[in-house]
Amino acid sequence: MKKLATEEREGMSLIVGTVTHWVCAFIVLFGLYIVAYGHLTPGGGFAGGVILACGFILLMLAFGRKRLAAILPLSRASALDCIGALAFWVLATAGILFGGGVFFRNFLPLGKRLRLWSAGIIPLCNVAIALKVCASLVLVLVALSVLRVKAGGTDEDFITDIEEK
Amino acid sequence: MVYLLCLIVFSIGIYGVLTQRNLIKIILSLAVAESAVNIFLVLLGYRTKGIAPIDDGTAANFAGAAVDPLPQAMVLTAIVIGLGVLALSMVIAIRLYHRYGTYDITKIRKLRG
Amino acid sequence: MDPLPLLVAVPLLAGFVLPLAPKHRIRLTDFFALVTSAALVALAIAALRQPDCAYHVGGWGPRAGGPPLGITLVLDGASKLMVLIIAVVTFAVILYSPSYMARFTGKRKFYSLFFLMVAGMNGVVLTGDMFNLFVFLEIASIASYALVAFGCEKQELEASFRYLVLGSIASYMILLGVGLLYAKMGTVNMAHLSSKIAAAGGLAGAGPVTEAGKASALLIFATTLFICGLGLKAALVPFHAWLPDAHPSAPTPISAMLSGLLIKAIGVYALTRVLFTVIGMSDVGTPTLCNLIMVLGILSMVGGGFLAIGQQDFKRLLAYSSISQVGYVILGIGLATPLGIAAGLFHLLNHAIFKSLLFLNAGAVEYRTGTRRLDEMGGLNKRMPATGATSFVGSMSIAGVPPFNGFFSKLLIILACVAAGRYVFASIAVVVSVITLGYFLKVQKQAFFGALKDKWQHVREVPTMMAASMILLALLCLATSALMFKGPRDFFLGHAQRSFTQRQRYVDRVMRPTTADARESTERMD
């Protein structure tokens, strides 16, 4: 990663790389905080998921796509995407089974106001949404960066390190 | 008055969609129009000297003092939808460049209207 | 278990589980898709037998005489009819898809997007909340933009981009309309909006300076936005420009879904629901609005009909004829009389069936011959008997030849026009029907009858599943003619049109205060 031959180094310069090393963990931590306190402060699943995705995208921008693929390959991101959506679906449908037959009812205990463990299924929904949004945004941005195309070219110009179309 | 500004920005977005020739600029104009509609919705809930709609028990007349949270929830959803449309349109634009060799919409006219 | 939320939840589940399926077990994916669509049909039939009800999601129903706090799903006559149509046509298209889509990679993504579109359509049909209508409309629309571009060929991408841009502008107009209604009335729940708009004097209102007058000016603006936005989704004539490009370019199962279901569920049905239940259109109260809708219908009928005559591309001709037939539906609905609405909904049901059938036929011909141009085909009846026979049934249905269903629904629309005193519209409808017969006879002659060209000597019939789905739809074309008889007509169509003409009953059903459980708010079906 720290090759000095500039035409072989992926990603950006050494300064960006070093700062990213320090900052990336904080970005992810901040994103997790926004997600966890989503039912109390502004933010929640979507905003927290976007911040989490930004952490991963920063990795991709600073170090190149292969470094990101070592942590979060596209197949895993796609699977996490679906798992996040399915977790949300399970939470919503569990209202039918546990909440007395009503779709999406808040069936977990509501707890005291303004505590972290309160508001029933809402924090869990936030986590599921954050997972889905983070995975989706990473997928979208990696897919957009992979499409390295020539004008009017044929299919072979697509970089094919995504497993399927 | 501020609602009129939102509608003007929406019209600017629509004008951009109609007159721009570059695909990417059309997508950007669409994003401008979407932002205008979202701002319009959020401003609907505003109340002068209102407090944030988080009830921690300290406000005397919470329902009368807080800004309306329903448009905020609606706009969150609308922003996510706009993000989805934007991402899809960007990918389609890149693929169009790959196939046609140009971003100019007047040249991407293989289909009769 | 209540089928209402499951009708939206089950396709969503399929949409998110299918991409997780293992890549090498394609048959498993096909089987799962088939099971899901069969489950949808079962749920739709269960919903038919349930009395009309309002389902408050999450239990957030009305408290002590106020409006419902959360999102309401409403099941009434029209919703039941639409849900049934969506389920049946989806099942037929899913039967058709595995063989046709085998040439594309990414089949799991196809099914996933497909079921997301179906979930969106079911949501639009069932919802009782304006913003929820927008959200489900967007789910269905975005899935359809991606599906139109699925093959990533030149034409598909160009058509999809145009469809995306126009569809997004329409959606933002709808969102603006919802925002305007919220601004004035303070609620987005359809029933609550309905009662508030009725109390404020509706579209008529007083003069321009009073409070009621200002409300009515804003209401007129919102109605215009809805007509433009939802009219684009329904491909009415000033807003139809995307349809002749998008429907032919999409892969055939998607063309069938788009033309057969999407423009009707999210276009015509949403427009009808908004205009009748929320805004309060009626034939005596809002004559200008009714005239406007009828004129849009006539323009679509005539425009689509004339533009279809000169087409040489099979699917493009079918797309223009979709515009024409949707014009018939809008004409019937614009009459706003019980007979008119019932006739419009009958034609909507019929068109869903025979237009999907015709698109599946066009796809079958393309699957075997590789071309969509009518002048290159010829005499295919000898080599593709099932496709030829079902296409004959479909063409006779859409042209309005008895005993197929198209004849009865067009007859009902013309009778409704005459009963309302609109003789000019009725005669235009008859003329366009003759024109439709003309160009479909041309299609039949050029593609199926006549001498078999030498290059088609090797062509065989399509695989069994594709033929089975086409035969199923063709049989339904005959079966739905039975809706002319009094019993089924009253059960399906009478009940459906009452959900639009009897506005107060809708409002009462949704706003009835609940006790502990949301399912208490049911009533007997009349």
Short mmCIF file of C-alpha atoms in Angstrom, two decimals, chain C residues 168-432:
data_model
loop_
_atom_site.label_atom_id
_atom_site.label_comp_id
_atom_site.label_asym_id
_atom_site.label_seq_id
_atom_site.Cartn_x
_atom_site.Cartn_y
_atom_site.Cartn_z
CA SER C 168 -39.48 10.95 -11.15
CA ILE C 169 -40.91 14.31 -12.14
CA ALA C 170 -44.38 12.82 -11.84
CA SER C 171 -43.56 11.43 -8.41
CA TYR C 172 -42.29 14.77 -7.20
CA MET C 173 -45.48 16.40 -8.42
CA ILE C 174 -47.47 13.84 -6.47
CA LEU C 175 -45.35 14.50 -3.37
CA LEU C 176 -45.92 18.21 -3.81
CA GLY C 177 -49.65 17.54 -4.01
CA VAL C 178 -49.54 15.49 -0.83
CA GLY C 179 -47.60 18.27 0.85
CA LEU C 180 -50.15 20.87 -0.23
CA LEU C 181 -53.01 18.78 1.10
CA TYR C 182 -51.14 18.32 4.36
CA ALA C 183 -50.45 22.03 4.55
CA LYS C 184 -54.10 22.96 4.38
CA MET C 185 -55.82 20.06 6.05
CA GLY C 186 -53.23 18.94 8.57
CA THR C 187 -53.47 15.22 7.88
CA VAL C 188 -52.37 12.68 5.33
CA ASN C 189 -54.85 9.97 6.15
CA MET C 190 -57.21 9.55 3.21
CA ALA C 191 -60.41 9.17 5.18
CA HIS C 192 -59.65 12.09 7.45
CA LEU C 193 -58.69 14.22 4.45
CA SER C 194 -61.91 13.19 2.81
CA SER C 195 -64.07 14.38 5.66
CA LYS C 196 -62.09 17.60 6.06
CA ILE C 197 -62.29 18.42 2.37
CA ALA C 198 -65.98 17.73 2.35
CA ALA C 199 -66.39 20.01 5.35
CA ALA C 200 -64.38 22.74 3.64
CA GLY C 201 -66.69 22.71 0.66
CA GLY C 202 -64.73 20.52 -1.71
CA LEU C 203 -63.57 21.76 -5.06
CA ALA C 204 -66.40 24.21 -5.45
CA GLY C 205 -65.92 26.25 -2.32
CA ALA C 206 -66.95 29.86 -2.11
CA GLY C 207 -65.50 32.89 -3.92
CA PRO C 208 -61.78 33.62 -4.06
CA VAL C 209 -61.47 35.89 -1.04
CA THR C 210 -62.92 33.84 1.76
CA GLU C 211 -61.09 31.16 3.72
CA ALA C 212 -63.07 28.46 1.98
CA GLY C 213 -62.21 30.04 -1.32
CA LYS C 214 -58.50 29.91 -0.55
CA ALA C 215 -58.87 26.30 0.47
CA SER C 216 -60.55 25.50 -2.78
CA ALA C 217 -57.86 27.26 -4.83
CA LEU C 218 -55.21 25.19 -3.12
CA LEU C 219 -57.33 22.12 -3.62
CA ILE C 220 -57.60 22.83 -7.31
CA PHE C 221 -53.81 23.19 -7.50
CA ALA C 222 -53.32 19.91 -5.63
CA THR C 223 -55.85 18.16 -7.87
CA THR C 224 -54.03 19.40 -10.95
CA LEU C 225 -50.74 18.12 -9.58
CA PHE C 226 -52.31 14.74 -8.90
CA ILE C 227 -53.84 14.53 -12.35
CA CYS C 228 -50.49 15.40 -13.98
CA GLY C 229 -48.43 13.10 -11.78
CA LEU C 230 -50.74 10.10 -11.64
CA GLY C 231 -51.75 10.67 -15.24
CA LEU C 232 -48.14 10.24 -16.25
CA LYS C 233 -47.96 7.02 -14.29
CA ALA C 234 -51.14 5.88 -16.06
CA ALA C 235 -49.86 7.04 -19.47
CA LEU C 236 -52.73 9.33 -20.38
CA VAL C 237 -52.23 11.18 -23.59
CA PRO C 238 -50.43 14.40 -22.86
CA PHE C 239 -48.17 12.38 -20.55
CA HIS C 240 -47.69 9.20 -22.50
CA ALA C 241 -44.31 9.83 -24.11
CA TRP C 242 -42.38 7.33 -22.06
CA LEU C 243 -44.61 4.34 -22.64
CA PRO C 244 -43.98 3.49 -26.32
CA ASP C 245 -40.26 3.34 -25.60
CA ALA C 246 -40.29 1.64 -22.22
CA HIS C 247 -42.78 -1.16 -22.77
CA PRO C 248 -41.31 -2.67 -25.93
CA SER C 249 -37.71 -2.40 -24.75
CA ALA C 250 -38.23 -4.18 -21.46
CA PRO C 251 -37.88 -7.95 -21.24
CA THR C 252 -41.22 -9.54 -22.05
CA PRO C 253 -42.37 -10.58 -18.58
CA ILE C 254 -41.71 -7.02 -17.46
CA SER C 255 -43.56 -5.57 -20.44
CA ALA C 256 -46.52 -7.72 -19.52
CA MET C 257 -46.38 -6.58 -15.89
CA LEU C 258 -45.88 -2.92 -16.79
CA SER C 259 -48.60 -2.76 -19.39
CA GLY C 260 -50.98 -5.11 -17.70
CA LEU C 261 -50.66 -4.08 -14.09
CA LEU C 262 -48.37 -1.20 -13.28
CA ILE C 263 -50.02 1.57 -15.25
CA LYS C 264 -53.33 0.44 -13.87
CA ALA C 265 -52.52 -0.22 -10.25
CA ILE C 266 -50.35 2.81 -9.62
CA GLY C 267 -51.82 5.01 -12.30
CA VAL C 268 -55.50 4.51 -12.88
CA TYR C 269 -56.41 3.05 -9.49
CA ALA C 270 -54.44 5.62 -7.52
CA LEU C 271 -55.93 8.45 -9.59
CA THR C 272 -59.43 7.09 -9.06
CA ARG C 273 -58.91 6.64 -5.35
CA VAL C 274 -57.49 10.14 -4.91
CA LEU C 275 -60.10 11.84 -7.06
CA PHE C 276 -63.16 10.05 -5.76
CA THR C 277 -62.41 9.35 -2.14
CA VAL C 278 -60.15 12.21 -1.16
CA ILE C 279 -61.03 15.09 -3.45
CA GLY C 280 -64.63 14.11 -3.77
CA MET C 281 -65.34 13.90 -7.46
CA SER C 282 -68.89 13.06 -8.39
CA ASP C 283 -71.01 13.52 -11.45
CA VAL C 284 -73.21 16.21 -9.96
CA GLY C 285 -70.75 17.96 -7.67
CA THR C 286 -67.74 18.46 -9.90
CA PRO C 287 -68.83 18.48 -13.54
CA THR C 288 -65.72 20.29 -14.78
CA LEU C 289 -63.39 17.72 -13.28
CA CYS C 290 -65.44 14.90 -14.73
CA ASN C 291 -65.34 16.52 -18.15
CA LEU C 292 -61.59 16.98 -17.88
CA ILE C 293 -61.05 13.32 -17.02
CA MET C 294 -63.32 12.23 -19.82
CA VAL C 295 -61.52 14.43 -22.33
CA LEU C 296 -58.19 12.96 -21.22
CA GLY C 297 -59.68 9.54 -21.74
CA ILE C 298 -60.92 10.38 -25.22
CA LEU C 299 -57.54 11.86 -26.19
CA SER C 300 -55.79 8.72 -25.00
CA MET C 301 -58.21 6.46 -26.85
CA VAL C 302 -57.91 8.31 -30.12
CA GLY C 303 -54.20 9.08 -29.86
CA GLY C 304 -53.19 5.59 -28.91
CA GLY C 305 -55.46 4.06 -31.51
CA PHE C 306 -54.26 6.14 -34.43
CA LEU C 307 -50.61 5.90 -33.48
CA ALA C 308 -50.87 2.13 -33.31
CA ILE C 309 -52.05 1.67 -36.86
CA GLY C 310 -48.77 2.31 -38.59
CA GLN C 311 -46.53 0.35 -36.27
CA GLN C 312 -44.47 -2.52 -37.59
CA ASP C 313 -42.98 -3.51 -34.27
CA PHE C 314 -45.28 -5.96 -32.50
CA LYS C 315 -44.57 -4.79 -28.96
CA ARG C 316 -44.65 -1.12 -29.86
CA LEU C 317 -48.07 -1.61 -31.39
CA LEU C 318 -49.21 -3.30 -28.20
CA ALA C 319 -47.81 -0.41 -26.16
CA TYR C 320 -49.80 2.16 -28.15
CA SER C 321 -52.87 0.02 -27.85
CA SER C 322 -52.35 0.03 -24.07
CA ILE C 323 -52.58 3.81 -24.14
CA SER C 324 -55.79 3.49 -26.11
CA GLN C 325 -57.41 0.98 -23.79
CA VAL C 326 -56.45 2.91 -20.68
CA GLY C 327 -58.28 5.77 -22.34
CA TYR C 328 -61.40 3.62 -22.32
CA VAL C 329 -60.98 2.93 -18.63
CA ILE C 330 -60.49 6.60 -17.81
CA LEU C 331 -63.52 7.49 -19.93
CA GLY C 332 -65.65 5.07 -17.95
CA ILE C 333 -64.32 6.33 -14.65
CA GLY C 334 -64.66 9.94 -15.68
CA LEU C 335 -68.38 9.49 -16.12
CA ALA C 336 -68.57 9.13 -12.33
CA THR C 337 -71.90 7.32 -12.52
CA PRO C 338 -72.15 3.88 -10.89
CA LEU C 339 -72.51 2.21 -14.27
CA GLY C 340 -69.57 4.18 -15.66
CA ILE C 341 -67.23 3.32 -12.82
CA ALA C 342 -68.25 -0.32 -12.91
CA ALA C 343 -67.69 -0.42 -16.66
CA GLY C 344 -64.29 1.24 -16.32
CA LEU C 345 -63.19 -1.22 -13.64
CA PHE C 346 -64.44 -4.14 -15.74
CA HIS C 347 -62.38 -2.94 -18.67
CA LEU C 348 -59.40 -2.49 -16.36
CA LEU C 349 -59.68 -6.11 -15.25
CA ASN C 350 -60.07 -7.33 -18.80
CA HIS C 351 -57.24 -5.27 -20.15
CA ALA C 352 -54.91 -6.56 -17.47
CA ILE C 353 -55.63 -10.08 -18.64
CA PHE C 354 -55.60 -9.72 -22.39
CA LYS C 355 -52.79 -7.20 -22.62
CA SER C 356 -50.51 -9.39 -20.52
CA LEU C 357 -51.52 -12.29 -22.73
CA LEU C 358 -50.68 -10.36 -25.89
CA PHE C 359 -47.33 -9.22 -24.55
CA LEU C 360 -46.47 -12.77 -23.51
CA ASN C 361 -47.38 -13.87 -27.04
CA ALA C 362 -45.12 -11.25 -28.54
CA GLY C 363 -42.38 -12.45 -26.27
CA ALA C 364 -42.98 -16.04 -27.25
CA VAL C 365 -42.68 -15.13 -30.92
CA GLU C 366 -39.51 -13.20 -30.20
CA TYR C 367 -38.14 -16.09 -28.15
CA ARG C 368 -38.40 -18.44 -31.08
CA THR C 369 -37.88 -16.21 -34.08
CA GLY C 370 -35.67 -13.49 -32.65
CA THR C 371 -37.60 -10.65 -34.23
CA ARG C 372 -40.35 -8.26 -33.22
CA ARG C 373 -41.08 -6.86 -36.63
CA LEU C 374 -44.43 -7.86 -38.04
CA ASP C 375 -43.36 -7.65 -41.66
CA GLU C 376 -40.71 -10.28 -41.09
CA MET C 377 -43.09 -12.74 -39.51
CA GLY C 378 -45.66 -14.79 -41.33
CA GLY C 379 -47.66 -17.94 -41.00
CA LEU C 380 -46.47 -18.76 -37.52
CA ASN C 381 -49.71 -20.55 -36.73
CA LYS C 382 -48.38 -23.63 -38.43
CA ARG C 383 -45.33 -23.88 -36.24
CA MET C 384 -46.55 -22.32 -32.97
CA PRO C 385 -50.15 -23.44 -32.53
CA ALA C 386 -50.52 -22.61 -28.85
CA THR C 387 -49.06 -19.15 -29.26
CA GLY C 388 -51.18 -18.54 -32.33
CA ALA C 389 -54.40 -19.68 -30.73
CA THR C 390 -53.90 -17.70 -27.54
CA SER C 391 -52.88 -14.66 -29.52
CA PHE C 392 -56.05 -14.99 -31.55
CA VAL C 393 -58.08 -15.10 -28.33
CA GLY C 394 -56.23 -12.06 -27.01
CA SER C 395 -56.68 -10.08 -30.20
CA MET C 396 -60.37 -10.83 -30.41
CA SER C 397 -60.77 -9.86 -26.75
CA ILE C 398 -59.05 -6.54 -27.11
CA ALA C 399 -60.88 -5.77 -30.33
CA GLY C 400 -64.20 -6.35 -28.65
CA VAL C 401 -65.55 -9.42 -30.35
CA PRO C 402 -68.11 -11.53 -28.49
CA PRO C 403 -67.99 -13.90 -26.60
CA PHE C 404 -64.72 -12.66 -25.21
CA ASN C 405 -64.51 -10.27 -22.31
CA GLY C 406 -63.44 -7.16 -24.22
CA PHE C 407 -66.77 -6.98 -26.00
CA PHE C 408 -68.73 -6.84 -22.78
CA SER C 409 -66.59 -4.27 -21.07
CA LYS C 410 -66.53 -1.97 -24.09
CA LEU C 411 -70.27 -2.42 -24.47
CA LEU C 412 -70.75 -1.43 -20.85
CA ILE C 413 -68.61 1.68 -21.30
CA ILE C 414 -70.55 2.73 -24.39
CA LEU C 415 -73.85 2.08 -22.64
CA ALA C 416 -72.69 4.12 -19.67
CA CYS C 417 -71.77 7.01 -21.97
CA VAL C 418 -75.16 6.87 -23.64
CA ALA C 419 -76.95 6.66 -20.30
CA ALA C 420 -75.12 9.78 -19.16
CA GLY C 421 -76.06 11.58 -22.33
CA ARG C 422 -72.58 11.71 -23.85
CA TYR C 423 -73.43 10.60 -27.34
CA VAL C 424 -70.31 12.09 -28.93
CA PHE C 425 -68.02 10.22 -26.57
CA ALA C 426 -69.93 7.01 -27.15
CA SER C 427 -69.59 7.28 -30.91
CA ILE C 428 -65.87 8.04 -30.63
CA ALA C 429 -65.53 4.94 -28.47
CA VAL C 430 -67.24 2.84 -31.12
CA VAL C 431 -65.02 4.25 -33.87
CA VAL C 432 -61.83 3.57 -31.89
#
